[in-house]
Tab-separated table of N, CA and C in Angstrom:
chain	number	residue	atom	x	y	z
A	176	UNK	N	42.013	33.221	46.367
A	176	UNK	CA	41.752	32.450	45.193
A	176	UNK	C	40.575	33.074	44.446
A	177	UNK	N	40.799	33.279	43.224
A	177	UNK	CA	39.810	33.958	42.415
A	177	UNK	C	39.195	32.971	41.415
A	178	UNK	N	37.864	32.924	41.348
A	178	UNK	CA	37.160	32.065	40.388
A	178	UNK	C	36.509	32.951	39.336
A	179	UNK	N	36.816	32.631	38.080
A	179	UNK	CA	36.170	33.377	37.005
A	179	UNK	C	34.738	32.884	36.850
A	180	UNK	N	33.907	33.850	36.741
A	180	UNK	CA	32.521	33.494	36.552
A	180	UNK	C	32.303	32.885	35.168
A	181	UNK	N	32.940	33.388	34.165
A	181	UNK	CA	32.871	32.879	32.803
A	181	UNK	C	34.262	32.451	32.387
A	182	UNK	N	34.501	31.159	32.261
A	182	UNK	CA	35.832	30.732	31.835
A	182	UNK	C	36.124	31.257	30.425
A	183	UNK	N	37.401	31.329	30.118
A	183	UNK	CA	37.799	31.875	28.821
A	183	UNK	C	37.214	31.059	27.664
A	184	UNK	N	37.166	29.794	27.825
A	184	UNK	CA	36.650	28.940	26.747
A	184	UNK	C	35.400	28.232	27.268
A	185	UNK	N	34.234	28.700	26.870
A	185	UNK	CA	32.996	28.044	27.298
A	185	UNK	C	32.682	26.912	26.332
A	186	UNK	N	32.016	25.931	26.838
A	186	UNK	CA	31.663	24.784	26.011
A	186	UNK	C	30.179	24.844	25.686
A	187	UNK	N	29.834	24.263	24.535
A	187	UNK	CA	28.439	24.250	24.112
A	187	UNK	C	28.305	24.748	22.693
A	188	UNK	N	27.077	24.974	22.293
A	188	UNK	CA	26.797	25.413	20.936
A	188	UNK	C	26.296	26.843	20.954
A	189	UNK	N	26.628	27.560	19.914
A	189	UNK	CA	26.074	28.902	19.766
A	189	UNK	C	24.698	28.774	19.133
A	190	UNK	N	23.946	29.823	19.178
A	190	UNK	CA	22.613	29.817	18.592
A	190	UNK	C	22.689	29.597	17.081
A	191	UNK	N	23.674	30.155	16.430
A	191	UNK	CA	23.851	29.978	14.982
A	191	UNK	C	24.102	28.505	14.659
A	192	UNK	N	24.960	27.858	15.419
A	192	UNK	CA	25.244	26.439	15.186
A	192	UNK	C	23.987	25.594	15.390
A	193	UNK	N	23.245	25.901	16.427
A	193	UNK	CA	22.019	25.169	16.719
A	193	UNK	C	20.986	25.357	15.610
A	194	UNK	N	20.816	26.574	15.132
A	194	UNK	CA	19.858	26.842	14.063
A	194	UNK	C	20.287	26.170	12.754
A	195	UNK	N	21.590	26.091	12.506
A	195	UNK	CA	22.091	25.406	11.318
A	195	UNK	C	21.705	23.933	11.364
A	196	UNK	N	21.847	23.316	12.513
A	196	UNK	CA	21.469	21.907	12.683
A	196	UNK	C	19.967	21.729	12.468
A	197	UNK	N	19.164	22.637	13.008
A	197	UNK	CA	17.711	22.554	12.848
A	197	UNK	C	17.332	22.648	11.371
A	198	UNK	N	17.970	23.543	10.631
A	198	UNK	CA	17.689	23.686	9.199
A	198	UNK	C	18.076	22.415	8.447
A	199	UNK	N	19.223	21.852	8.749
A	199	UNK	CA	19.675	20.626	8.077
A	199	UNK	C	18.716	19.474	8.358
A	200	UNK	N	18.309	19.316	9.603
A	200	UNK	CA	17.359	18.252	9.961
A	200	UNK	C	16.024	18.480	9.253
A	201	UNK	N	15.584	19.725	9.165
A	201	UNK	CA	14.334	20.043	8.472
A	201	UNK	C	14.384	19.686	6.998
A	202	UNK	N	15.494	19.995	6.348
A	202	UNK	CA	15.646	19.664	4.928
A	202	UNK	C	15.655	18.152	4.730
A	203	UNK	N	16.378	17.443	5.574
A	203	UNK	CA	16.414	15.978	5.474
A	203	UNK	C	15.026	15.372	5.694
A	204	UNK	N	14.283	15.911	6.657
A	204	UNK	CA	12.933	15.408	6.926
A	204	UNK	C	12.006	15.688	5.747
A	205	UNK	N	12.157	16.852	5.124
A	205	UNK	CA	11.312	17.201	3.977
A	205	UNK	C	11.544	16.255	2.807
A	206	UNK	N	12.723	15.709	2.703
A	206	UNK	CA	13.035	14.757	1.631
A	206	UNK	C	12.658	13.339	2.045
A	207	UNK	N	12.950	12.972	3.276
A	207	UNK	CA	12.793	11.589	3.726
A	207	UNK	C	11.341	11.185	3.951
A	208	UNK	N	10.525	12.052	4.509
A	208	UNK	CA	9.152	11.670	4.854
A	208	UNK	C	8.324	11.321	3.613
A	209	UNK	N	8.320	12.130	2.545
A	209	UNK	CA	7.571	11.714	1.351
A	209	UNK	C	8.108	10.420	0.726
A	210	UNK	N	9.410	10.243	0.739
A	210	UNK	CA	9.986	9.010	0.193
A	210	UNK	C	9.542	7.807	1.010
A	211	UNK	N	9.524	7.950	2.316
A	211	UNK	CA	9.100	6.861	3.192
A	211	UNK	C	7.616	6.554	2.973
A	212	UNK	N	6.808	7.594	2.819
A	212	UNK	CA	5.380	7.396	2.579
A	212	UNK	C	5.153	6.635	1.279
A	213	UNK	N	5.875	7.003	0.224
A	213	UNK	CA	5.757	6.289	-1.047
A	213	UNK	C	6.216	4.841	-0.913
A	214	UNK	N	7.250	4.619	-0.139
A	214	UNK	CA	7.752	3.262	0.093
A	214	UNK	C	6.682	2.411	0.782
A	215	UNK	N	6.041	2.961	1.798
A	215	UNK	CA	4.996	2.238	2.533
A	215	UNK	C	3.813	1.947	1.613
A	216	UNK	N	3.403	2.933	0.809
A	216	UNK	CA	2.291	2.708	-0.111
A	216	UNK	C	2.627	1.634	-1.141
A	217	UNK	N	3.841	1.649	-1.644
A	217	UNK	CA	4.271	0.642	-2.618
A	217	UNK	C	4.246	-0.754	-1.982
A	218	UNK	N	4.697	-0.859	-0.725
A	218	UNK	CA	4.692	-2.150	-0.026
A	218	UNK	C	3.262	-2.642	0.193
A	219	UNK	N	2.362	-1.744	0.595
A	219	UNK	CA	0.963	-2.131	0.793
A	219	UNK	C	0.312	-2.529	-0.527
A	220	UNK	N	0.636	-1.814	-1.601
A	220	UNK	CA	0.108	-2.141	-2.927
A	220	UNK	C	0.592	-3.522	-3.363
A	221	UNK	N	1.862	-3.818	-3.108
A	221	UNK	CA	2.402	-5.139	-3.453
A	221	UNK	C	1.702	-6.244	-2.676
A	222	UNK	N	1.386	-5.971	-1.425
A	222	UNK	CA	0.667	-6.959	-0.616
A	222	UNK	C	-0.731	-7.205	-1.191
A	223	UNK	N	-1.405	-6.151	-1.625
A	223	UNK	CA	-2.731	-6.301	-2.233
A	223	UNK	C	-2.634	-7.075	-3.544
A	224	UNK	N	-1.611	-6.793	-4.339
A	224	UNK	CA	-1.418	-7.521	-5.593
A	224	UNK	C	-1.200	-9.008	-5.324
A	225	UNK	N	-0.403	-9.307	-4.318
A	225	UNK	CA	-0.151	-10.704	-3.958
A	225	UNK	C	-1.440	-11.392	-3.530
A	226	UNK	N	-2.263	-10.686	-2.753
A	226	UNK	CA	-3.535	-11.252	-2.309
A	226	UNK	C	-4.457	-11.494	-3.499
A	227	UNK	N	-4.488	-10.559	-4.456
A	227	UNK	CA	-5.312	-10.755	-5.655
A	227	UNK	C	-4.853	-11.977	-6.447
A	228	UNK	N	-3.554	-12.143	-6.579
A	228	UNK	CA	-3.029	-13.297	-7.322
A	228	UNK	C	-3.330	-14.610	-6.600
A	229	UNK	N	-3.261	-14.611	-5.273
A	229	UNK	CA	-3.609	-15.812	-4.505
A	229	UNK	C	-5.098	-16.120	-4.640
A	230	UNK	N	-5.930	-15.075	-4.601
A	230	UNK	CA	-7.372	-15.273	-4.767
A	230	UNK	C	-7.683	-15.799	-6.165
A	231	UNK	N	-6.960	-15.314	-7.172
A	231	UNK	CA	-7.156	-15.809	-8.541
A	231	UNK	C	-6.799	-17.290	-8.630
A	232	UNK	N	-5.727	-17.690	-7.974
A	232	UNK	CA	-5.346	-19.107	-7.959
A	232	UNK	C	-6.430	-19.942	-7.276
A	233	UNK	N	-7.001	-19.416	-6.185
A	233	UNK	CA	-8.093	-20.107	-5.498
A	233	UNK	C	-9.288	-20.270	-6.437
A	234	UNK	N	-9.625	-19.202	-7.162
A	234	UNK	CA	-10.766	-19.261	-8.076
A	234	UNK	C	-10.510	-20.213	-9.245
A	235	UNK	N	-9.289	-20.309	-9.694
A	235	UNK	CA	-8.963	-21.266	-10.760
A	235	UNK	C	-9.158	-22.699	-10.266
A	236	UNK	N	-8.763	-22.966	-9.015
A	236	UNK	CA	-9.001	-24.299	-8.434
A	236	UNK	C	-10.497	-24.568	-8.324
A	237	UNK	N	-11.242	-23.544	-7.921
A	237	UNK	CA	-12.696	-23.665	-7.809
A	237	UNK	C	-13.306	-23.991	-9.174
A	238	UNK	N	-12.843	-23.301	-10.206
A	238	UNK	CA	-13.367	-23.541	-11.556
A	238	UNK	C	-13.034	-24.954	-12.031
A	239	UNK	N	-11.837	-25.414	-11.696
A	239	UNK	CA	-11.427	-26.763	-12.085
A	239	UNK	C	-12.331	-27.812	-11.434
A	240	UNK	N	-12.718	-27.584	-10.186
A	240	UNK	CA	-13.549	-28.549	-9.462
A	240	UNK	C	-15.027	-28.434	-9.817
A	241	UNK	N	-15.521	-27.195	-10.010
A	241	UNK	CA	-16.964	-26.970	-10.155
A	241	UNK	C	-17.390	-26.479	-11.534
A	242	UNK	N	-16.438	-26.194	-12.402
A	242	UNK	CA	-16.723	-25.602	-13.710
A	242	UNK	C	-17.517	-24.305	-13.559
A	243	UNK	N	-17.181	-23.558	-12.518
A	243	UNK	CA	-17.899	-22.322	-12.182
A	243	UNK	C	-17.001	-21.473	-11.283
A	244	UNK	N	-17.008	-20.168	-11.501
A	244	UNK	CA	-16.200	-19.273	-10.656
A	244	UNK	C	-16.961	-18.768	-9.436
A	245	UNK	N	-18.231	-19.144	-9.283
A	245	UNK	CA	-19.002	-18.621	-8.162
A	245	UNK	C	-18.660	-19.368	-6.875
A	246	UNK	N	-17.527	-19.023	-6.294
A	246	UNK	CA	-17.084	-19.601	-5.023
A	246	UNK	C	-16.823	-18.448	-4.061
A	247	UNK	N	-17.143	-18.679	-2.815
A	247	UNK	CA	-16.847	-17.654	-1.814
A	247	UNK	C	-15.364	-17.709	-1.480
A	248	UNK	N	-14.753	-16.545	-1.437
A	248	UNK	CA	-13.340	-16.496	-1.057
A	248	UNK	C	-13.197	-16.821	0.421
A	249	UNK	N	-12.158	-17.529	0.817
A	249	UNK	CA	-11.924	-17.778	2.240
A	249	UNK	C	-11.770	-16.458	2.998
A	250	UNK	N	-11.997	-16.507	4.293
A	250	UNK	CA	-11.970	-15.293	5.118
A	250	UNK	C	-10.646	-14.541	5.026
A	251	UNK	N	-9.556	-15.234	4.838
A	251	UNK	CA	-8.249	-14.584	4.777
A	251	UNK	C	-8.077	-13.644	3.600
A	252	UNK	N	-8.952	-13.766	2.591
A	252	UNK	CA	-8.840	-12.913	1.411
A	252	UNK	C	-9.677	-11.644	1.516
A	253	UNK	N	-10.469	-11.508	2.552
A	253	UNK	CA	-11.389	-10.377	2.640
A	253	UNK	C	-10.671	-9.032	2.704
A	254	UNK	N	-9.556	-8.976	3.404
A	254	UNK	CA	-8.823	-7.725	3.566
A	254	UNK	C	-7.343	-8.010	3.546
A	255	UNK	N	-6.587	-6.993	3.262
A	255	UNK	CA	-5.144	-7.118	3.376
A	255	UNK	C	-4.621	-5.904	4.114
A	256	UNK	N	-3.935	-6.060	5.205
A	256	UNK	CA	-3.729	-7.292	5.966
A	256	UNK	C	-5.036	-7.775	6.586
A	257	UNK	N	-5.010	-8.989	7.127
A	257	UNK	CA	-6.234	-9.649	7.593
A	257	UNK	C	-6.917	-8.943	8.761
A	258	UNK	N	-6.184	-8.204	9.595
A	258	UNK	CA	-6.783	-7.519	10.744
A	258	UNK	C	-7.663	-6.367	10.249
A	259	UNK	N	-8.968	-6.358	10.587
A	259	UNK	CA	-9.875	-5.328	10.079
A	259	UNK	C	-9.451	-3.899	10.434
A	260	UNK	N	-8.904	-3.691	11.610
A	260	UNK	CA	-8.523	-2.336	12.018
A	260	UNK	C	-7.368	-1.794	11.192
A	261	UNK	N	-6.531	-2.682	10.681
A	261	UNK	CA	-5.351	-2.253	9.932
A	261	UNK	C	-5.522	-2.438	8.430
A	262	UNK	N	-6.738	-2.684	7.960
A	262	UNK	CA	-6.960	-2.992	6.545
A	262	UNK	C	-6.497	-1.854	5.647
A	263	UNK	N	-5.731	-2.194	4.640
A	263	UNK	CA	-5.263	-1.232	3.643
A	263	UNK	C	-6.078	-1.366	2.362
A	264	UNK	N	-6.540	-2.584	2.078
A	264	UNK	CA	-7.365	-2.873	0.904
A	264	UNK	C	-8.451	-3.857	1.309
A	265	UNK	N	-9.632	-3.722	0.707
A	265	UNK	CA	-10.704	-4.699	0.860
A	265	UNK	C	-10.819	-5.458	-0.458
A	266	UNK	N	-10.811	-6.779	-0.384
A	266	UNK	CA	-10.818	-7.624	-1.571
A	266	UNK	C	-12.246	-8.091	-1.847
A	267	UNK	N	-12.684	-7.957	-3.103
A	267	UNK	CA	-14.027	-8.391	-3.491
A	267	UNK	C	-13.953	-9.113	-4.829
A	268	UNK	N	-14.908	-10.023	-5.030
A	268	UNK	CA	-15.005	-10.754	-6.298
A	268	UNK	C	-16.365	-10.467	-6.912
A	269	UNK	N	-16.379	-10.304	-8.213
A	269	UNK	CA	-17.653	-10.242	-8.926
A	269	UNK	C	-17.570	-11.254	-10.061
A	270	UNK	N	-18.324	-12.338	-9.892
A	270	UNK	CA	-18.369	-13.389	-10.912
A	270	UNK	C	-19.525	-13.062	-11.842
A	271	UNK	N	-19.253	-13.023	-13.119
A	271	UNK	CA	-20.281	-12.654	-14.084
A	271	UNK	C	-20.956	-13.868	-14.689
A	272	UNK	N	-22.154	-13.666	-15.198
A	272	UNK	CA	-22.807	-14.704	-15.978
A	272	UNK	C	-23.728	-15.640	-15.224
A	273	UNK	N	-23.958	-15.468	-13.951
A	273	UNK	CA	-24.880	-16.327	-13.215
A	273	UNK	C	-24.372	-17.748	-13.075
A	274	UNK	N	-25.295	-18.727	-13.164
A	274	UNK	CA	-24.937	-20.138	-13.019
A	274	UNK	C	-23.974	-20.532	-14.140
A	275	UNK	N	-22.934	-21.256	-13.777
A	275	UNK	CA	-21.930	-21.644	-14.757
A	275	UNK	C	-21.045	-20.472	-15.157
A	276	UNK	N	-20.857	-19.588	-14.243
A	276	UNK	CA	-20.076	-18.375	-14.504
A	276	UNK	C	-18.670	-18.713	-14.984
A	277	UNK	N	-18.285	-18.108	-16.089
A	277	UNK	CA	-16.957	-18.373	-16.641
A	277	UNK	C	-16.066	-17.135	-16.609
A	278	UNK	N	-16.509	-16.097	-15.933
A	278	UNK	CA	-15.690	-14.880	-15.808
A	278	UNK	C	-15.721	-14.386	-14.369
A	279	UNK	N	-14.702	-13.651	-14.004
A	279	UNK	CA	-14.685	-12.981	-12.705
A	279	UNK	C	-13.771	-11.766	-12.790
A	280	UNK	N	-13.990	-10.857	-11.872
A	280	UNK	CA	-13.094	-9.716	-11.686
A	280	UNK	C	-12.849	-9.578	-10.193
A	281	UNK	N	-11.603	-9.608	-9.807
A	281	UNK	CA	-11.218	-9.373	-8.418
A	281	UNK	C	-10.846	-7.903	-8.282
A	282	UNK	N	-11.290	-7.283	-7.205
A	282	UNK	CA	-10.993	-5.869	-6.982
A	282	UNK	C	-10.443	-5.682	-5.582
A	283	UNK	N	-9.341	-4.956	-5.488
A	283	UNK	CA	-8.771	-4.553	-4.200
A	283	UNK	C	-9.074	-3.066	-4.037
A	284	UNK	N	-10.051	-2.762	-3.180
A	284	UNK	CA	-10.479	-1.383	-2.967
A	284	UNK	C	-9.678	-0.770	-1.830
A	285	UNK	N	-9.159	0.427	-2.065
A	285	UNK	CA	-8.335	1.109	-1.057
A	285	UNK	C	-9.133	1.375	0.215
A	286	UNK	N	-8.442	1.273	1.346
A	286	UNK	CA	-9.059	1.544	2.643
A	286	UNK	C	-8.010	2.136	3.574
A	287	UNK	N	-8.468	2.789	4.606
A	287	UNK	CA	-7.554	3.312	5.631
A	287	UNK	C	-6.528	4.277	5.070
A	288	UNK	N	-5.285	4.045	5.409
A	288	UNK	CA	-4.213	4.955	5.011
A	288	UNK	C	-3.925	4.914	3.517
A	289	UNK	N	-4.436	3.923	2.816
A	289	UNK	CA	-4.192	3.817	1.374
A	289	UNK	C	-5.235	4.568	0.554
A	290	UNK	N	-6.218	5.193	1.198
A	290	UNK	CA	-7.292	5.846	0.453
A	290	UNK	C	-6.786	6.959	-0.458
A	291	UNK	N	-5.625	7.517	-0.179
A	291	UNK	CA	-5.076	8.569	-1.025
A	291	UNK	C	-4.086	8.082	-2.061
A	292	UNK	N	-3.946	6.773	-2.211
A	292	UNK	CA	-2.966	6.230	-3.157
A	292	UNK	C	-3.363	6.584	-4.583
A	293	UNK	N	-2.417	7.098	-5.340
A	293	UNK	CA	-2.698	7.540	-6.707
A	293	UNK	C	-2.893	6.389	-7.689
A	294	UNK	N	-2.584	5.172	-7.288
A	294	UNK	CA	-2.798	4.023	-8.176
A	294	UNK	C	-4.237	3.528	-8.143
A	295	UNK	N	-5.038	4.019	-7.240
A	295	UNK	CA	-6.449	3.661	-7.201
A	295	UNK	C	-6.697	2.243	-6.720
A	296	UNK	N	-7.848	1.702	-7.134
A	296	UNK	CA	-8.250	0.349	-6.758
A	296	UNK	C	-7.730	-0.620	-7.816
A	297	UNK	N	-7.098	-1.680	-7.377
A	297	UNK	CA	-6.487	-2.647	-8.292
A	297	UNK	C	-7.502	-3.705	-8.711
A	298	UNK	N	-7.427	-4.142	-9.964
A	298	UNK	CA	-8.328	-5.182	-10.467
A	298	UNK	C	-7.525	-6.283	-11.155
A	299	UNK	N	-8.115	-7.476	-11.155
A	299	UNK	CA	-7.527	-8.630	-11.838
A	299	UNK	C	-8.680	-9.461	-12.387
A	300	UNK	N	-8.639	-9.780	-13.678
A	300	UNK	CA	-9.732	-10.533	-14.299
A	300	UNK	C	-9.345	-11.999	-14.485
A	301	UNK	N	-10.329	-12.789	-14.922
A	301	UNK	CA	-10.114	-14.224	-15.149
A	301	UNK	C	-9.103	-14.480	-16.260
A	302	UNK	N	-8.899	-13.520	-17.137
A	302	UNK	CA	-7.919	-13.688	-18.216
A	302	UNK	C	-6.533	-13.203	-17.812
A	303	UNK	N	-6.411	-12.718	-16.584
A	303	UNK	CA	-5.113	-12.250	-16.098
A	303	UNK	C	-4.836	-10.786	-16.380
A	304	UNK	N	-5.830	-10.063	-16.882
A	304	UNK	CA	-5.648	-8.637	-17.165
A	304	UNK	C	-5.592	-7.881	-15.842
A	305	UNK	N	-4.504	-7.158	-15.663
A	305	UNK	CA	-4.296	-6.378	-14.442
A	305	UNK	C	-4.633	-4.926	-14.732
A	306	UNK	N	-5.471	-4.357	-13.896
A	306	UNK	CA	-5.888	-2.980	-14.131
A	306	UNK	C	-6.001	-2.197	-12.844
A	307	UNK	N	-6.446	-0.957	-12.995
A	307	UNK	CA	-6.681	-0.081	-11.849
A	307	UNK	C	-7.826	0.854	-12.213
A	308	UNK	N	-8.685	1.126	-11.251
A	308	UNK	CA	-9.792	2.069	-11.445
A	308	UNK	C	-9.662	3.172	-10.408
A	309	UNK	N	-10.258	4.313	-10.711
A	309	UNK	CA	-10.173	5.493	-9.836
A	309	UNK	C	-8.722	5.885	-9.594
A	310	UNK	N	-7.920	5.821	-10.638
A	310	UNK	CA	-6.490	6.081	-10.480
A	310	UNK	C	-6.056	7.298	-11.288
A	311	UNK	N	-4.917	7.865	-10.898
A	311	UNK	CA	-4.323	8.971	-11.643
A	311	UNK	C	-3.025	8.547	-12.319
A	312	UNK	N	-2.607	7.323	-12.098
A	312	UNK	CA	-1.397	6.779	-12.733
A	312	UNK	C	-1.780	5.665	-13.687
A	313	UNK	N	-0.848	5.320	-14.547
A	313	UNK	CA	-1.034	4.227	-15.485
A	313	UNK	C	-1.138	2.907	-14.715
A	314	UNK	N	-2.136	2.093	-15.068
A	314	UNK	CA	-2.360	0.826	-14.357
A	314	UNK	C	-1.159	-0.102	-14.466
A	315	UNK	N	-0.543	-0.160	-15.646
A	315	UNK	CA	0.621	-1.041	-15.823
A	315	UNK	C	1.760	-0.609	-14.910
A	316	UNK	N	1.925	0.690	-14.753
A	316	UNK	CA	2.974	1.197	-13.860
A	316	UNK	C	2.668	0.840	-12.409
A	317	UNK	N	1.403	0.906	-12.037
A	317	UNK	CA	1.025	0.574	-10.658
A	317	UNK	C	1.262	-0.901	-10.354
A	318	UNK	N	1.009	-1.762	-11.308
A	318	UNK	CA	1.236	-3.188	-11.086
A	318	UNK	C	2.708	-3.530	-11.140
A	319	UNK	N	3.475	-2.731	-11.828
A	319	UNK	CA	4.912	-2.978	-11.948
A	319	UNK	C	5.650	-2.544	-10.696
A	320	UNK	N	5.175	-1.534	-10.033
A	320	UNK	CA	5.882	-0.967	-8.885
A	320	UNK	C	5.564	-1.707	-7.624
């Protein structure tokens, strides 16, 4: 009985087939990773915008009760998300005018993985004006996305 060391039809992939797969996966990764990164940044930006709008609603209630915007934001508004280690934005308020303050500006300052976001730091004023500072994109576009 004779056993062939190499059967006539071997199974498996050739080096060319394997390299073709590696190239295809590389091209897909080159397209997918930047898109995913932009998606994550957009989601984090939306979360910061939501937090700014909630803080603005809190300040409006404060003004209704005290006729003054100088109220401390609750602890939940300090960062988004609330866990300090995972903070993407730090939320701050600057109430202008001293006693009887009738203006404020809320700012969401980038932190952690969002520090490279091209939309910069998001702002919201007492009149509802939405803006961005330290940004390379249009503020209206950043708030829209």
